[in-house]
CSV table of C-alpha atoms and ligand atoms in Angstrom, one decimal:
chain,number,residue,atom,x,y,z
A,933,UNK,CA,0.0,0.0,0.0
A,934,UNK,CA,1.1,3.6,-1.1
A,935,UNK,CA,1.1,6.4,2.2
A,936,UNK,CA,-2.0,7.9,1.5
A,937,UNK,CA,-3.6,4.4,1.8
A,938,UNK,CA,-1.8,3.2,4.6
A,939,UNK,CA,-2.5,6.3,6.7
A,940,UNK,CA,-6.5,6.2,6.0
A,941,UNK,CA,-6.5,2.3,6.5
A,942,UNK,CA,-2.6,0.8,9.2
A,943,UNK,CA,-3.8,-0.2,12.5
A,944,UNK,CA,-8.3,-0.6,12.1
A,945,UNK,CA,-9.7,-3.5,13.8
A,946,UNK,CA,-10.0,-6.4,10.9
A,947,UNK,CA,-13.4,-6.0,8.5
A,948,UNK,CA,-15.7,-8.2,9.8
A,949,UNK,CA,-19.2,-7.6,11.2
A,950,UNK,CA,-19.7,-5.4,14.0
A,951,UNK,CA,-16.3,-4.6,14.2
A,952,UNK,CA,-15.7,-0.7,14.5
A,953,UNK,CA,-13.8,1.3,11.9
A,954,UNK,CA,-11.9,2.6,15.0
A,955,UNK,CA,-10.0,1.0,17.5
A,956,UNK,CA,-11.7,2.5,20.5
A,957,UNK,CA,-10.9,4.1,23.8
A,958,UNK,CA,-9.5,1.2,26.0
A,959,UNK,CA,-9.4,3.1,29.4
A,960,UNK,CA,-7.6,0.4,31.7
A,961,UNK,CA,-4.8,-0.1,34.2
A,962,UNK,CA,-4.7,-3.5,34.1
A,963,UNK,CA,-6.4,-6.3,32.4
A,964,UNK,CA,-7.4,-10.2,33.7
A,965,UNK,CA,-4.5,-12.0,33.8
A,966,UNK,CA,-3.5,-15.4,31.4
A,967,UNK,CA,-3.1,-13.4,28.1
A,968,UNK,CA,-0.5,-10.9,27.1
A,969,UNK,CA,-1.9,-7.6,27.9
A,970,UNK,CA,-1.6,-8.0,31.8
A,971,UNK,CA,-1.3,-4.1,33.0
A,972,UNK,CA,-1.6,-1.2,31.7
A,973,UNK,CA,2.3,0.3,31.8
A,974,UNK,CA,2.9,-2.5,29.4
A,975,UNK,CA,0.7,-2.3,27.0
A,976,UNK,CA,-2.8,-0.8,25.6
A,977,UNK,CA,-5.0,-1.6,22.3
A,978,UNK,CA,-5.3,2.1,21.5
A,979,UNK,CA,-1.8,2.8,21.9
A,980,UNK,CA,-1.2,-0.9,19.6
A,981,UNK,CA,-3.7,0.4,16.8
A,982,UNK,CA,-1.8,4.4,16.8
A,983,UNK,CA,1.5,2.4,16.6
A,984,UNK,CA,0.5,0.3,13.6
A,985,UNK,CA,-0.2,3.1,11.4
A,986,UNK,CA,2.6,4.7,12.3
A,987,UNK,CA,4.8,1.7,11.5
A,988,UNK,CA,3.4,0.8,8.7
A,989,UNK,CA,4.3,4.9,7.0
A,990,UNK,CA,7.9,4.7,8.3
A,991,UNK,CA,8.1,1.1,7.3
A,992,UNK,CA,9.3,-0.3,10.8
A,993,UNK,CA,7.6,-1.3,14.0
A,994,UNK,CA,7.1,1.7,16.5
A,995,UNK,CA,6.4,2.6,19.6
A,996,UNK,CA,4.6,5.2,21.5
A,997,UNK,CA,5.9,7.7,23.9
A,998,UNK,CA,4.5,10.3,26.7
A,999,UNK,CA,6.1,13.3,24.6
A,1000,UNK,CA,9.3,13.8,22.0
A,1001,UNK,CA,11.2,14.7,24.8
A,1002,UNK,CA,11.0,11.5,26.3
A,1003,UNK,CA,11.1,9.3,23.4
A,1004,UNK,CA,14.2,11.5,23.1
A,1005,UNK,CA,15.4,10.6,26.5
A,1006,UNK,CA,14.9,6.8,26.3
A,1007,UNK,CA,16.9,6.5,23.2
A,1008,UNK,CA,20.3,8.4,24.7
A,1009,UNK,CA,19.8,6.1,28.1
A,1010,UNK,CA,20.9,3.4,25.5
A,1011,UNK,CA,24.1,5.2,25.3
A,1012,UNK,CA,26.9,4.3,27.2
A,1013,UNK,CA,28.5,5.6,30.1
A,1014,UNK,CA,31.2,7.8,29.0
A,1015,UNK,CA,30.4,7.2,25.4
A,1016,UNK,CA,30.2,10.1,22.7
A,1017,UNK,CA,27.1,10.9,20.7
A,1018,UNK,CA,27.2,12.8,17.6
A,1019,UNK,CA,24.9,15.6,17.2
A,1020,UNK,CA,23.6,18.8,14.9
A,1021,UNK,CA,24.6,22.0,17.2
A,1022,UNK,CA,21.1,23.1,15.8
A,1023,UNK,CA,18.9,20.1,16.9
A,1024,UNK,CA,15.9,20.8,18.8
A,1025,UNK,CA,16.4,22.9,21.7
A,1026,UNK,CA,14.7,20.5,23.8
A,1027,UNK,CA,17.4,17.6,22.5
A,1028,UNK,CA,20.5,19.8,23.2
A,1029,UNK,CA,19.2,20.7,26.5
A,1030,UNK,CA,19.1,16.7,27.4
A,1031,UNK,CA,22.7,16.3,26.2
A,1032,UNK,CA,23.7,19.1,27.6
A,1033,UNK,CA,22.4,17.5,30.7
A,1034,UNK,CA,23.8,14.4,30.5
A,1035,UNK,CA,27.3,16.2,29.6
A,1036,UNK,CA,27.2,17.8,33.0
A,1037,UNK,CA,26.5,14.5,35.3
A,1038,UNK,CA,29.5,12.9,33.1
A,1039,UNK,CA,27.0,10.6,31.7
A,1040,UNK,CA,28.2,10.9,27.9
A,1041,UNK,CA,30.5,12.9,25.9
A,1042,UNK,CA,28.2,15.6,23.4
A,1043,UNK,CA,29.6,16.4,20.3
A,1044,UNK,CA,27.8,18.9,18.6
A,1045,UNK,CA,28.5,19.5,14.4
A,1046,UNK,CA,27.6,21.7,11.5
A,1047,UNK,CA,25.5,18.9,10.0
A,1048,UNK,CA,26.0,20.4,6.5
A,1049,UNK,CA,29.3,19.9,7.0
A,1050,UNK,CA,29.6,16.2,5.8
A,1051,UNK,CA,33.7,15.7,6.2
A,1052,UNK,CA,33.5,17.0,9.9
A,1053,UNK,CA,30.4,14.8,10.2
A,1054,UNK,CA,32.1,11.8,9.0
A,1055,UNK,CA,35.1,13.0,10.6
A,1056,UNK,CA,33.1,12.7,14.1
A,1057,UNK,CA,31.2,9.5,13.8
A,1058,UNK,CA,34.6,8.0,14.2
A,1059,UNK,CA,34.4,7.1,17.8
A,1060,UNK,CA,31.2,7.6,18.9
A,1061,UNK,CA,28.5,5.2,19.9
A,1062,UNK,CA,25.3,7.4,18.5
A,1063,UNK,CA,24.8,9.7,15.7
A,1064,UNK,CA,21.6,11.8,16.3
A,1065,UNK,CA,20.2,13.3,13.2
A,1066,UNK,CA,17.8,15.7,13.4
A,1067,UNK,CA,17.0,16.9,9.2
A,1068,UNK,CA,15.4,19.6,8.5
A,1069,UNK,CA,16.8,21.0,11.9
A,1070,UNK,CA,14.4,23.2,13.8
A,1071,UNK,CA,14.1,26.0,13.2
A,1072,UNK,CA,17.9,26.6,11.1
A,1073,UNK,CA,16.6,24.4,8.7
A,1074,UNK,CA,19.6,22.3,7.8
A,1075,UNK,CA,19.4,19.3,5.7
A,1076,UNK,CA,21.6,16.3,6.2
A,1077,UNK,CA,23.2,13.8,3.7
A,1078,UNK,CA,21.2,10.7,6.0
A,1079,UNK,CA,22.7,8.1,3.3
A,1080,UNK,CA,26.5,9.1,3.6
A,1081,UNK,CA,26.1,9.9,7.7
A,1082,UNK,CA,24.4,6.3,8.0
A,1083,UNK,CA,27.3,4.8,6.3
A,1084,UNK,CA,30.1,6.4,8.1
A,1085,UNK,CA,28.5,6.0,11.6
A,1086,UNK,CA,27.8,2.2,10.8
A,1087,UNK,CA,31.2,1.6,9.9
A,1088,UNK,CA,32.1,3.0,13.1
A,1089,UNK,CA,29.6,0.9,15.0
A,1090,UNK,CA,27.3,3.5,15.8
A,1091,UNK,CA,23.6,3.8,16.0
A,1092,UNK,CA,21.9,6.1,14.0
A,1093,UNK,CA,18.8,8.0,14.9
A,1094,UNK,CA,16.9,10.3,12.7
A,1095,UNK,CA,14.6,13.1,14.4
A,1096,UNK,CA,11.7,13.4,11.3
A,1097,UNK,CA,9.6,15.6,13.1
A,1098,UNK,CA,9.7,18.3,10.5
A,1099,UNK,CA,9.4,16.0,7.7
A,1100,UNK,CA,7.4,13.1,8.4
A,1101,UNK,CA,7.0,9.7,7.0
A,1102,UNK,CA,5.1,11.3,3.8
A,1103,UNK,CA,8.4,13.2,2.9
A,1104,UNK,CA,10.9,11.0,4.3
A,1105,UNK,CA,11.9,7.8,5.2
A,1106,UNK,CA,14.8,7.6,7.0
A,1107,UNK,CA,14.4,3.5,8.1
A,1108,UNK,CA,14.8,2.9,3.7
A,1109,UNK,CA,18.4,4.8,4.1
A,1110,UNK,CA,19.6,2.3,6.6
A,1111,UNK,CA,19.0,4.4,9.5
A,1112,UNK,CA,18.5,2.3,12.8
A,1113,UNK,CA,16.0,4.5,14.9
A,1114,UNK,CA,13.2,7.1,13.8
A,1115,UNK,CA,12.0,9.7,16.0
A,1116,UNK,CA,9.0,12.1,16.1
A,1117,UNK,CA,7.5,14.5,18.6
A,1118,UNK,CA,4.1,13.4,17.3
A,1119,UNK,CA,3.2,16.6,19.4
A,1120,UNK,CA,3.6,18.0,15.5
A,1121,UNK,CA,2.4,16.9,12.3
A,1122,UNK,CA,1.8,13.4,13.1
A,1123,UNK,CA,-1.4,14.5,15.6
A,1124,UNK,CA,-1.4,18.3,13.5
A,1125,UNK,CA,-4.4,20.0,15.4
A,1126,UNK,CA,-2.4,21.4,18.4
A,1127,UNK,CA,-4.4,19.3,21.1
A,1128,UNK,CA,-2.0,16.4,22.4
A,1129,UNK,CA,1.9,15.9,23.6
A,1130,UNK,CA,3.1,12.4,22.5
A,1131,UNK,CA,6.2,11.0,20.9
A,1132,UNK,CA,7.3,8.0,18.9
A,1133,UNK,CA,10.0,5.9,17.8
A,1134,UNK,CA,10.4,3.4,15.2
A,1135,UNK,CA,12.8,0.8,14.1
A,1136,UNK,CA,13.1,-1.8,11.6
A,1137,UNK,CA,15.5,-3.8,14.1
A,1138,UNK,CA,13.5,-6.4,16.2
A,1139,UNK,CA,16.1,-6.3,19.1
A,1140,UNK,CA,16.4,-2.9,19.5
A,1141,UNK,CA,12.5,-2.1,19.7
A,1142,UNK,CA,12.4,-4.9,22.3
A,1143,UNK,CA,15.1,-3.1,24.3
A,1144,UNK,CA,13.1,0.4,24.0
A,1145,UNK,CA,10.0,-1.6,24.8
A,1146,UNK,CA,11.6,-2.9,28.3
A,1147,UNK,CA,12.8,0.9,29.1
A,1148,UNK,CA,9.6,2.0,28.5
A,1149,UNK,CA,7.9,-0.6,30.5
A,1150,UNK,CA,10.9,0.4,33.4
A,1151,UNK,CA,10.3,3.6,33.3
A,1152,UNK,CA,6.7,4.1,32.4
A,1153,UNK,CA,7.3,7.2,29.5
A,1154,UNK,CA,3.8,6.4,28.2
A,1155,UNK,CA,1.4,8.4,26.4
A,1156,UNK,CA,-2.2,8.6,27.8
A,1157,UNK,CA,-5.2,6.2,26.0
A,1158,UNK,CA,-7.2,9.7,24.9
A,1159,UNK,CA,-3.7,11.2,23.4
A,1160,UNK,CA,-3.1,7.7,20.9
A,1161,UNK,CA,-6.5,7.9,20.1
A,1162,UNK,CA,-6.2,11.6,19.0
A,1163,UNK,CA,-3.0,11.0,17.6
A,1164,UNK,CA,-4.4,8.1,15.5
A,1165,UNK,CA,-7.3,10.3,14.6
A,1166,UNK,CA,-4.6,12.7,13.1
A,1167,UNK,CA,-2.3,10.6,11.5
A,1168,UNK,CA,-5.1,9.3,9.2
A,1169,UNK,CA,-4.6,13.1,7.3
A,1170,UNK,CA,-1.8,13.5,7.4
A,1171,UNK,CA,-1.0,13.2,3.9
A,1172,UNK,CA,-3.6,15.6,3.0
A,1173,UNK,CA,-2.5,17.8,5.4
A,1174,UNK,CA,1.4,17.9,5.1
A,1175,UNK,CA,1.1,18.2,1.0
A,1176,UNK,CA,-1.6,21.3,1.5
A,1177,UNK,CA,0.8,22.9,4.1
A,1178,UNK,CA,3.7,22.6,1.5
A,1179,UNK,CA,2.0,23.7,-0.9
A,1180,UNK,CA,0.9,27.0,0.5
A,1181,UNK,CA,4.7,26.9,2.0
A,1182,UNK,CA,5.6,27.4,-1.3
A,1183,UNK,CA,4.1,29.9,-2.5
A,1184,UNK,CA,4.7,31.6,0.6
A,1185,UNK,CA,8.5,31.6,-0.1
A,1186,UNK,CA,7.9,32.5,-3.7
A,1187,UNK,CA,6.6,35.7,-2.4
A,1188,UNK,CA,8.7,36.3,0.5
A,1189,UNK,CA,11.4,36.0,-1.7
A,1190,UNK,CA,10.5,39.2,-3.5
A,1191,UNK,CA,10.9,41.2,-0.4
A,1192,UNK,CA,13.6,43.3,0.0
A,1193,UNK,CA,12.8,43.7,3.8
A,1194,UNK,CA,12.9,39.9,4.3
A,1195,UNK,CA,16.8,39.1,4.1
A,1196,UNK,CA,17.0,35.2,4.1
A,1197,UNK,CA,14.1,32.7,3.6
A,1198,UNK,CA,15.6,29.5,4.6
A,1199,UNK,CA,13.5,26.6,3.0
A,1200,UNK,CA,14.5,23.3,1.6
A,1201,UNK,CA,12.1,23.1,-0.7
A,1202,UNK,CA,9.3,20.8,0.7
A,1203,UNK,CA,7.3,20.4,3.9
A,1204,UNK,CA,5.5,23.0,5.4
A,1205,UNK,CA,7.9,24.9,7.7
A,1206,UNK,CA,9.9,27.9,6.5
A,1207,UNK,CA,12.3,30.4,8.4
A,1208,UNK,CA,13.1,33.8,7.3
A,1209,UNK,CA,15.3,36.1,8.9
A,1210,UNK,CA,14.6,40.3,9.1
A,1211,UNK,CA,17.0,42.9,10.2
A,1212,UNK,CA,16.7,42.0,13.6
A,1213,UNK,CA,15.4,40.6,16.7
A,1214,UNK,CA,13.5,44.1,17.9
A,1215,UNK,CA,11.6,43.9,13.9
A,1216,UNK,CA,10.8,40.1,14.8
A,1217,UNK,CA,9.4,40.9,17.1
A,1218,UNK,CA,7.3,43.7,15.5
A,1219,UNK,CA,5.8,41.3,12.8
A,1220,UNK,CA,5.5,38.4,15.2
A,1221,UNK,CA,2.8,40.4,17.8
A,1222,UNK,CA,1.6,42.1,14.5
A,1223,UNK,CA,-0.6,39.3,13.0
A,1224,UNK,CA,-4.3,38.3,13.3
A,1225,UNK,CA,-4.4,35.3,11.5
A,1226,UNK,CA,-1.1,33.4,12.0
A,1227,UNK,CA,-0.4,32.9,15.9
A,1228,UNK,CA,2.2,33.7,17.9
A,1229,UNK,CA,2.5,30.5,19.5
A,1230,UNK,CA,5.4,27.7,20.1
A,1231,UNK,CA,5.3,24.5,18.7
A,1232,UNK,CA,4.0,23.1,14.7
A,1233,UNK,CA,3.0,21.0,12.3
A,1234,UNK,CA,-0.3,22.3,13.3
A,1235,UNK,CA,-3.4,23.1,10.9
A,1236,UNK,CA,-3.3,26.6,11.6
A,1237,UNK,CA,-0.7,28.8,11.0
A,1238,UNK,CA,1.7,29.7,14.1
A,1239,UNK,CA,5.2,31.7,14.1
A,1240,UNK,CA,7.4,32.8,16.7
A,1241,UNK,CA,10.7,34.6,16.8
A,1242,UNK,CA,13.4,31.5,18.1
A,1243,UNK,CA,15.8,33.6,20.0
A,1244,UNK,CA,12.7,34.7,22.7
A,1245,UNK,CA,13.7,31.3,24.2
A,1246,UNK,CA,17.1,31.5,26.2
A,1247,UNK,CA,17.7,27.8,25.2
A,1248,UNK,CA,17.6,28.6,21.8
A,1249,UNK,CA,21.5,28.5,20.0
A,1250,UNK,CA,23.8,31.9,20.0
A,1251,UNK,CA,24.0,30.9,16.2
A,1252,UNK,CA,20.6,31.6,15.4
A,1253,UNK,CA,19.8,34.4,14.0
A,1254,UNK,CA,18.2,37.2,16.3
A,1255,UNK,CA,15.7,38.2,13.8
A,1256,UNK,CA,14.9,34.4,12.8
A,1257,UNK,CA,10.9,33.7,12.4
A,1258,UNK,CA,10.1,30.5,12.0
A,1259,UNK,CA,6.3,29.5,10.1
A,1260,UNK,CA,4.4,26.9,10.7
A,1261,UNK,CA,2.6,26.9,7.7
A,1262,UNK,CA,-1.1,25.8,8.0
A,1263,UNK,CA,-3.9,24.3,6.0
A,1264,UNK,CA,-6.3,27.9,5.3
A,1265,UNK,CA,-5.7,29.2,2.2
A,1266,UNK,CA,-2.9,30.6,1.0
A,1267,UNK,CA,-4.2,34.2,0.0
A,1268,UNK,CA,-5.4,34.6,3.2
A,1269,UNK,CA,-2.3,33.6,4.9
A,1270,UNK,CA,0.0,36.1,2.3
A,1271,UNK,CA,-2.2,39.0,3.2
A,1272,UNK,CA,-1.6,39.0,7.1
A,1273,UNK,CA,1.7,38.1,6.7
A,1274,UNK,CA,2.2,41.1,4.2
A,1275,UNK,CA,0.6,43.3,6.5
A,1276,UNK,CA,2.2,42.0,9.2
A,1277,UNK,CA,5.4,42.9,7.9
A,1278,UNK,CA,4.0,46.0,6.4
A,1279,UNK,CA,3.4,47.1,10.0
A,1280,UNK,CA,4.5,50.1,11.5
A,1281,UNK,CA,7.7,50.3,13.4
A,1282,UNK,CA,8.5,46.9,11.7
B,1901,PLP,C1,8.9,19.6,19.5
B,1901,PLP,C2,10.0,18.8,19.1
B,1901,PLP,C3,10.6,17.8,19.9
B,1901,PLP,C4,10.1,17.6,21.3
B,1901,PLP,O1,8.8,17.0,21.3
B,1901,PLP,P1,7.7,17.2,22.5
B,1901,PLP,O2,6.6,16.4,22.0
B,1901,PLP,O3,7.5,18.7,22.6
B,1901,PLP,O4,8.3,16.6,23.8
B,1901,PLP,C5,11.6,17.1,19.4
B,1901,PLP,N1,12.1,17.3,18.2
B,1901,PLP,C6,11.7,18.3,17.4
B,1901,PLP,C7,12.3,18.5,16.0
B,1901,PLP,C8,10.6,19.0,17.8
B,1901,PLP,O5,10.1,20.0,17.0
């Protein structure tokens, strides 16, 4: 089955009478003992029927999470004591924060790289143990050669782990380029209505998604019945909803392009976020508070349209640009979009 298929129709109870279209609600902690369900931490059908359909688009088996950040978390406990990982110096805030983290307490060695940079890339898988890839990076939008990085960190024994948050199964798959672990804040596209916080992973290797399985079960990172459910609810648009948000990304950058006031538009051609950077952070700021339509909001991937200046957040890297917006670019139409964002940039003092 092509995406589009498997999204509407991975992970539905089988088509027989009475059966629903959708596996429902399963609110339990625990379950009557003799089969394989037994308590709730372990397992749960919603959670099963969410992590089918997400499998099935990444083309691995997958597992759920209680947000990104701890699907993010359970993948560098894996790592080592001591032992380096390999990371973009522009991966998700959130991520760097974690290593940083874990840097401190002596727990592993961080090495953050350009990611564009593919010698210095290669140059660092050489010792290290995990080789997180995070492509496009949020919000520099970066874009990584996964094929040559998976080679080099494989023949150094490494792990590789791609972050596809930003571009989701329906752009990429990063489990077809040998990577070993998939990662998404499904906080993002993969629920895309700005309502739930959950996070998965997926692998095509049976032993390491029974190793992530028994750290989850340890530590209990799991996401809540209602959120898989939503999440599932989601995922069945997603198609739809990522190639309508690139397409009005698009012509979005088309136009922002032909201002003179907009100095870089940083976009790698598909999916629906985009960056641009203005003059500075105090005209950033200007445009951000100076829209109706589009919100000034953290977060994407949502079907409306958000953007925020990055450097508000203190977390954020010195290397971003002050006066870097990032889009989120929704699902209204595109005209609509263009004109508040025109005006918006139009606006006085901006
Ligand atoms: C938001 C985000 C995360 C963290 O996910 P949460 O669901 O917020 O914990 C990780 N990676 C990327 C690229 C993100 O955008």
């Amino acid at each position: 089955m092509r995406p589009a298929t498997q999204a509407v129709h991975a992970g539905r109870p089988p088509h027989e009478p009475d059966q629903p279209f959708n596996t429902p609600i399963t609110m339990a902690s625990t379950y009557v003992a003799g089969g394989e369900l037994e308590y709730g931490r372990y397992t749960n059908p919603t959670w099963t029927a969410f992590e089918t359909a997400l499998g099935a688009l990444e083309g691995g088996r997958c597992l759920a999470f209680s947000s990104g950040l701890a699907a993010v978390a359970t993948i560098l406990d894996l790592v080592g004591n001591g032992e380096k990982v390999v990371a973009p110096r522009h991966s998700y805030t959130g991520t760097v924060m974690q290593l940083g983290d874990l840097e401190l307490r002596e727990r592993v060695t961080p090495v953050l790289v350009d990611i564009t940079d593919l010698d210095a890339v290669v140059a660092a898988c050489a010792d290290a143990s995990l080789v997180w890839l995070e492509s496009p990076t949020n919000p520099a939008m970066e874009v990584a050669d996964i094929p040559a990085i998976t080679r080099a960190a494989h023949e150094a024994g490494a792990y590789v782990v791609v972050d596809n948050t930003f571009a989701t199964p329906v752009l990429q798959r990063p489990l077809e380029h040998g990577v070993d672990l998939v990662l998404h804040s499904a906080t993002k596209y993969i629920s895309g209505h700005s309502d739930v916080l959950m996070g998965a992973i997926v692998t095509g290797s049976d032993e390491l998604h029974a190793v992530l399985k028994g750290r989850r079960d340890l530590v209990g990172a799991i996401p809540g019945t209602f959120e898989a459910w939503l999440a599932l609810r989601g995922l069945r648009t997603l198609p739809l909803r990522v190639e309508k948000a690139q397409a009005n990304a698009q012509e979005l950058v088309r136009r922002l392009g032909e201002r003179a006031d907009v100095l870089e538009v940083r976009y790698p051609g598909l999916g629906g976020m985009i960056s641009i950077v203005l003059e500075s952070g105090d005209r950033a700021d200007v445009v951000q508070h100076a829209t109706h339509l589009w919100v000034y909001a953290t977060s994407l991937g949502g079907v409306e349209s958000t953007l925020e200046r990055r450097r508000r957040w203190k977390a954020e890297a010195a290397t971003i640009p002050d006066g870097l917006l990032r889009l989120s670019v929704g699902i209204e139409d595109v005209e609509d979009l263009w004109e508040d964002l025109a005006q918006a940039l139009d606006a006085p003092g901006s």
